[in-house]
Amino acid sequence: MATSRTDPVTLEVVELIGAVVARYYEEYEQAAAQHALTGAQARVLGLLSLEPLPMRRIAQKLKCEPSNITGIVDRLEARGLVERRPAPDDRRVKVAAPTDEGRAVAHRLRESLDFAREPLGELTGVERALLRDLLKRMLGETPA
């Protein structure tokens, strides 16, 4: 008979991570709807507000198919929130970039997300840095 190698603390951590993610996505969807966006559109706009990106890179970052990103960017472009332009380092490649209005909407969206900030506000700076580093480690990234 095989014994479970999953200890109670690991199970609890997995459940807590799931609860945090579920609450975050629920609030994100609500905030996006207040700006007449879908959650996916809001995530793409938020990502692009950090830096213009080619479709393939957006898809990699959001872990989805590039064809899905094309449709999302098309809808954001139709609303005047995103524009396609040649990449500065390779004019053959198109990047999606936020317009001024797109940056403003992304900023308002970020400002309306209380769930992500509120619990983190209860942590000290050292605790937030530790949590960030642990999450990066869990994702296989090198902590800062």
Coordinates of N, CA and C in Angstrom, one line a residue:
M1 N 0.8 -1.2 0.0 CA 0.0 0.0 0.0 C 0.9 1.2 0.0
A2 N 0.7 2.1 -1.0 CA 1.5 3.3 -1.0 C 1.0 4.4 0.0
T3 N 1.9 5.0 0.6 CA 1.5 6.1 1.5 C 1.5 7.4 0.8
S4 N 0.7 8.3 1.2 CA 0.7 9.7 0.7 C 1.9 10.4 1.1
R5 N 2.5 11.1 0.2 CA 3.7 11.9 0.5 C 3.2 13.4 0.7
T6 N 2.0 13.6 0.6 CA 1.5 15.0 0.8 C 1.1 15.2 2.2
D7 N 1.8 16.1 2.8 CA 1.6 16.3 4.3 C 0.5 17.4 4.4
P8 N -0.1 17.4 5.6 CA -1.3 18.3 5.8 C -1.0 19.8 5.6
V9 N 0.3 20.2 5.9 CA 0.6 21.6 5.6 C 0.6 21.9 4.1
T10 N 1.2 21.0 3.3 CA 1.2 21.2 1.9 C -0.2 21.3 1.3
L11 N -1.1 20.4 1.8 CA -2.5 20.4 1.4 C -3.2 21.7 1.7
E12 N -2.9 22.2 2.9 CA -3.5 23.5 3.4 C -2.9 24.6 2.5
V13 N -1.6 24.6 2.2 CA -1.1 25.7 1.4 C -1.7 25.7 0.0
V14 N -1.9 24.5 -0.6 CA -2.5 24.4 -1.9 C -3.9 24.9 -1.9
E15 N -4.7 24.6 -0.8 CA -6.0 25.1 -0.7 C -6.0 26.6 -0.6
L16 N -5.1 27.2 0.2 CA -5.1 28.6 0.4 C -4.7 29.3 -0.8
I17 N -3.7 28.8 -1.6 CA -3.3 29.4 -2.9 C -4.6 29.4 -3.8
G18 N -5.3 28.3 -3.8 CA -6.5 28.2 -4.7 C -7.5 29.3 -4.3
A19 N -7.7 29.5 -3.0 CA -8.7 30.5 -2.5 C -8.2 31.9 -2.8
V20 N -7.0 32.2 -2.7 CA -6.4 33.5 -3.1 C -6.7 33.7 -4.6
V21 N -6.3 32.8 -5.4 CA -6.5 32.9 -6.8 C -7.9 33.1 -7.2
A22 N -8.8 32.3 -6.6 CA -10.2 32.4 -6.9 C -10.8 33.8 -6.6
R23 N -10.4 34.3 -5.4 CA -10.8 35.6 -5.0 C -10.3 36.7 -5.9
Y24 N -9.0 36.6 -6.2 CA -8.4 37.6 -7.1 C -9.1 37.6 -8.5
Y25 N -9.3 36.4 -9.1 CA -10.0 36.4 -10.4 C -11.4 36.9 -10.3
E26 N -12.1 36.6 -9.2 CA -13.5 37.1 -9.1 C -13.5 38.6 -9.0
E27 N -12.6 39.2 -8.2 CA -12.5 40.7 -8.2 C -12.0 41.3 -9.5
Y28 N -11.1 40.6 -10.1 CA -10.6 41.1 -11.4 C -11.7 41.1 -12.5
E29 N -12.5 40.1 -12.5 CA -13.6 40.0 -13.5 C -14.6 41.2 -13.2
Q30 N -14.9 41.4 -11.9 CA -15.8 42.5 -11.5 C -15.2 43.9 -11.9
A31 N -14.0 44.1 -11.6 CA -13.3 45.3 -12.0 C -13.3 45.5 -13.5
A32 N -13.0 44.5 -14.2 CA -13.0 44.6 -15.7 C -14.3 44.9 -16.2
A33 N -15.4 44.3 -15.7 CA -16.7 44.6 -16.1 C -17.1 46.1 -15.9
Q34 N -16.6 46.7 -14.8 CA -16.9 48.1 -14.5 C -16.3 49.0 -15.6
H35 N -15.3 48.5 -16.3 CA -14.7 49.2 -17.4 C -15.1 48.7 -18.8
A36 N -16.2 47.9 -18.8 CA -16.7 47.3 -20.0 C -15.7 46.4 -20.7
L37 N -14.9 45.7 -19.9 CA -13.9 44.7 -20.5 C -14.2 43.3 -19.9
T38 N -13.8 42.3 -20.7 CA -13.8 41.0 -20.2 C -12.5 40.9 -19.3
G39 N -12.4 39.8 -18.5 CA -11.2 39.6 -17.7 C -10.0 39.4 -18.6
A40 N -10.2 38.7 -19.7 CA -9.0 38.5 -20.6 C -8.6 39.8 -21.2
Q41 N -9.5 40.6 -21.6 CA -9.1 41.9 -22.2 C -8.4 42.8 -21.2
A42 N -8.9 42.8 -19.9 CA -8.3 43.5 -18.9 C -6.8 43.0 -18.6
R43 N -6.7 41.7 -18.6 CA -5.3 41.2 -18.4 C -4.4 41.6 -19.5
V44 N -4.8 41.5 -20.7 CA -4.0 41.9 -21.9 C -3.6 43.4 -21.8
L45 N -4.6 44.2 -21.5 CA -4.4 45.6 -21.4 C -3.4 46.0 -20.3
G46 N -3.6 45.3 -19.2 CA -2.7 45.5 -18.0 C -1.3 45.1 -18.4
L47 N -1.1 44.0 -19.1 CA 0.2 43.6 -19.5 C 0.8 44.6 -20.4
L48 N 0.1 45.0 -21.4 CA 0.6 46.0 -22.4 C 0.9 47.3 -21.8
S49 N 0.2 47.7 -20.7 CA 0.5 49.0 -20.1 C 1.9 49.0 -19.5
L50 N 2.5 47.8 -19.2 CA 3.8 47.7 -18.7 C 4.9 47.9 -19.8
E51 N 4.5 47.3 -21.0 CA 5.4 47.4 -22.2 C 4.7 46.8 -23.4
P52 N 4.9 47.5 -24.6 CA 4.4 46.9 -25.8 C 5.0 45.5 -26.1
L53 N 4.1 44.6 -26.6 CA 4.6 43.3 -26.8 C 4.0 42.7 -28.1
P54 N 4.8 41.8 -28.7 CA 4.2 41.0 -29.9 C 3.2 40.0 -29.4
M55 N 2.3 39.7 -30.2 CA 1.2 38.7 -29.9 C 1.7 37.5 -29.2
R56 N 2.7 36.9 -29.8 CA 3.3 35.6 -29.4 C 3.8 35.7 -27.9
R57 N 4.4 36.9 -27.6 CA 4.9 37.1 -26.3 C 3.8 37.3 -25.3
I58 N 2.7 38.0 -25.7 CA 1.5 38.1 -24.8 C 1.0 36.7 -24.5
A59 N 0.8 35.9 -25.5 CA 0.3 34.5 -25.4 C 1.2 33.7 -24.4
Q60 N 2.5 33.9 -24.5 CA 3.4 33.1 -23.7 C 3.2 33.6 -22.2
K61 N 3.1 34.9 -22.0 CA 3.0 35.4 -20.6 C 1.7 35.0 -20.0
L62 N 0.6 35.0 -20.8 CA -0.7 34.6 -20.3 C -1.0 33.1 -20.5
K63 N -0.1 32.4 -21.0 CA -0.2 30.9 -21.2 C -1.5 30.6 -21.9
C64 N -1.6 31.2 -23.1 CA -2.7 30.8 -24.0 C -2.3 30.8 -25.5
E65 N -3.2 30.5 -26.4 CA -2.9 30.5 -27.8 C -2.8 31.9 -28.4
P66 N -1.8 32.1 -29.3 CA -1.7 33.4 -29.9 C -3.0 33.8 -30.7
S67 N -3.7 32.8 -31.2 CA -4.9 33.2 -32.0 C -5.9 33.8 -31.0
N68 N -6.0 33.4 -29.8 CA -6.9 34.0 -28.8 C -6.5 35.5 -28.5
I69 N -5.2 35.7 -28.5 CA -4.7 37.1 -28.2 C -5.0 38.0 -29.4
T70 N -4.9 37.5 -30.6 CA -5.2 38.3 -31.7 C -6.7 38.8 -31.6
G71 N -7.6 38.0 -31.3 CA -9.0 38.4 -31.2 C -9.2 39.4 -30.0
I72 N -8.5 39.2 -28.9 CA -8.6 40.1 -27.8 C -8.0 41.5 -28.2
V73 N -6.9 41.5 -28.8 CA -6.2 42.7 -29.3 C -7.1 43.4 -30.3
D74 N -7.7 42.7 -31.2 CA -8.6 43.2 -32.2 C -9.7 44.0 -31.5
R75 N -10.3 43.4 -30.5 CA -11.4 44.1 -29.7 C -10.9 45.3 -29.0
L76 N -9.8 45.2 -28.4 CA -9.2 46.4 -27.7 C -8.9 47.5 -28.6
E77 N -8.4 47.1 -29.8 CA -8.0 48.1 -30.8 C -9.3 48.8 -31.3
A78 N -10.4 48.0 -31.5 CA -11.6 48.6 -32.0 C -12.2 49.6 -31.0
R79 N -11.8 49.5 -29.7 CA -12.3 50.4 -28.7 C -11.3 51.6 -28.5
G80 N -10.2 51.6 -29.2 CA -9.2 52.6 -29.1 C -8.3 52.5 -27.9
L81 N -8.2 51.3 -27.4 CA -7.4 51.2 -26.2 C -6.0 50.6 -26.5
V82 N -5.9 50.0 -27.7 CA -4.6 49.4 -28.1 C -4.4 49.7 -29.5
E83 N -3.1 49.8 -29.9 CA -2.8 49.9 -31.4 C -1.7 49.0 -31.7
R84 N -1.6 48.6 -33.0 CA -0.5 47.8 -33.4 C 0.5 48.7 -34.1
R85 N 1.7 48.4 -33.9 CA 2.8 49.2 -34.5 C 4.0 48.3 -34.7
P86 N 4.9 48.7 -35.6 CA 6.1 47.9 -35.9 C 7.0 47.9 -34.6
A87 N 7.6 46.8 -34.4 CA 8.6 46.7 -33.2 C 9.8 47.6 -33.5
P88 N 10.2 48.3 -32.5 CA 11.4 49.2 -32.7 C 12.6 48.5 -33.2
D89 N 12.8 47.3 -32.8 CA 14.1 46.6 -33.1 C 13.9 45.7 -34.4
D90 N 12.7 45.4 -34.9 CA 12.5 44.6 -36.0 C 11.2 45.0 -36.7
R91 N 11.2 45.9 -37.7 CA 10.0 46.5 -38.3 C 9.1 45.4 -38.9
R92 N 9.6 44.2 -39.1 CA 8.8 43.1 -39.7 C 7.8 42.6 -38.6
V93 N 8.1 42.8 -37.4 CA 7.3 42.3 -36.3 C 6.4 43.4 -35.8
K94 N 5.1 43.1 -35.6 CA 4.1 44.0 -35.0 C 4.0 43.8 -33.5
V95 N 3.9 44.9 -32.8 CA 3.7 44.8 -31.3 C 2.3 45.5 -31.0
A96 N 1.7 45.0 -30.0 CA 0.5 45.7 -29.5 C 0.9 46.6 -28.4
A97 N 0.4 47.9 -28.4 CA 0.8 48.9 -27.4 C -0.5 49.6 -27.0
P98 N -0.5 50.0 -25.8 CA -1.7 50.8 -25.3 C -1.7 52.2 -25.9
T99 N -2.9 52.7 -26.1 CA -3.0 54.1 -26.5 C -3.0 54.9 -25.1
D100 N -3.0 56.2 -25.2 CA -3.1 57.0 -24.0 C -4.4 56.6 -23.2
E101 N -5.5 56.4 -23.9 CA -6.7 56.0 -23.2 C -6.6 54.6 -22.6
G102 N -5.9 53.7 -23.4 CA -5.7 52.3 -22.9 C -4.9 52.4 -21.6
R103 N -3.8 53.2 -21.5 CA -3.0 53.3 -20.3 C -3.9 53.9 -19.2
A104 N -4.7 54.8 -19.5 CA -5.6 55.4 -18.4 C -6.6 54.4 -17.9
V105 N -7.1 53.6 -18.8 CA -8.1 52.5 -18.3 C -7.3 51.5 -17.5
A106 N -6.1 51.1 -18.0 CA -5.3 50.1 -17.2 C -5.0 50.6 -15.8
H107 N -4.7 51.9 -15.7 CA -4.4 52.5 -14.4 C -5.6 52.5 -13.5
R108 N -6.8 52.9 -14.1 CA -8.0 52.9 -13.3 C -8.4 51.5 -12.8
L109 N -8.2 50.5 -13.7 CA -8.4 49.1 -13.4 C -7.6 48.7 -12.2
R110 N -6.3 49.0 -12.3 CA -5.3 48.6 -11.2 C -5.8 49.2 -9.9
E111 N -6.2 50.5 -10.0 CA -6.6 51.2 -8.8 C -7.8 50.6 -8.1
S112 N -8.7 50.0 -9.0 CA -9.9 49.5 -8.4 C -9.8 48.1 -7.8
L113 N -8.6 47.5 -8.0 CA -8.4 46.1 -7.4 C -7.9 46.2 -6.0
D114 N -8.9 46.1 -5.1 CA -8.5 46.2 -3.7 C -8.0 44.9 -3.1
F115 N -8.6 43.8 -3.6 CA -8.3 42.5 -2.9 C -6.8 42.2 -2.9
A116 N -6.2 42.5 -4.1 CA -4.7 42.1 -4.2 C -3.9 43.0 -3.2
R117 N -4.3 44.3 -3.0 CA -3.6 45.2 -2.2 C -3.9 45.0 -0.7
E118 N -5.2 44.8 -0.4 CA -5.6 44.8 1.0 C -4.9 43.8 1.9
P119 N -4.9 42.5 1.5 CA -4.2 41.5 2.4 C -2.7 41.8 2.4
L120 N -2.1 42.2 1.3 CA -0.7 42.5 1.3 C -0.3 43.7 2.1
G121 N -1.3 44.6 2.3 CA -1.1 45.8 3.2 C -0.9 45.4 4.6
E122 N -1.4 44.2 5.0 CA -1.2 43.7 6.3 C 0.2 43.1 6.6
L123 N 0.9 42.9 5.5 CA 2.3 42.3 5.7 C 3.3 43.4 5.7
T124 N 4.4 43.2 6.4 CA 5.5 44.1 6.4 C 6.2 44.1 5.1
G125 N 7.0 45.0 4.8 CA 7.8 45.0 3.5 C 8.7 43.8 3.4
V126 N 9.3 43.4 4.5 CA 10.1 42.2 4.5 C 9.2 40.9 4.2
E127 N 8.0 40.9 4.8 CA 7.2 39.7 4.5 C 6.7 39.7 3.1
R128 N 6.4 40.9 2.5 CA 6.0 40.9 1.1 C 7.1 40.5 0.2
A129 N 8.3 40.9 0.5 CA 9.5 40.5 -0.3 C 9.7 39.0 -0.2
L130 N 9.6 38.5 1.0 CA 9.7 37.0 1.2 C 8.7 36.3 0.4
L131 N 7.4 36.7 0.5 CA 6.3 36.1 -0.3 C 6.6 36.1 -1.8
R132 N 7.0 37.3 -2.2 CA 7.4 37.4 -3.7 C 8.5 36.4 -4.1
D133 N 9.5 36.4 -3.3 CA 10.6 35.5 -3.6 C 10.2 34.0 -3.5
L134 N 9.4 33.6 -2.6 CA 8.9 32.3 -2.5 C 8.0 31.9 -3.7
L135 N 7.1 32.8 -4.1 CA 6.3 32.6 -5.3 C 7.1 32.5 -6.5
K136 N 8.1 33.3 -6.7 CA 9.0 33.2 -7.8 C 9.7 31.9 -7.8
R137 N 10.2 31.5 -6.7 CA 10.9 30.2 -6.6 C 9.9 29.0 -7.0
M138 N 8.7 29.1 -6.5 CA 7.7 28.1 -6.9 C 7.5 28.0 -8.4
L139 N 7.6 29.2 -9.0 CA 7.4 29.3 -10.5 C 8.7 29.0 -11.3
G140 N 9.8 28.7 -10.5 CA 11.0 28.4 -11.2 C 11.8 29.6 -11.7
E141 N 11.4 30.8 -11.1 CA 12.1 32.0 -11.5 C 13.1 32.3 -10.4
T142 N 14.1 33.1 -10.8 CA 15.2 33.5 -9.8 C 14.7 34.7 -9.1
P143 N 14.6 34.6 -7.7 CA 14.2 35.8 -7.0 C 15.1 37.0 -7.2
A144 N 14.6 38.2 -7.0 CA 15.4 39.4 -7.2 C 16.5 39.5 -6.2

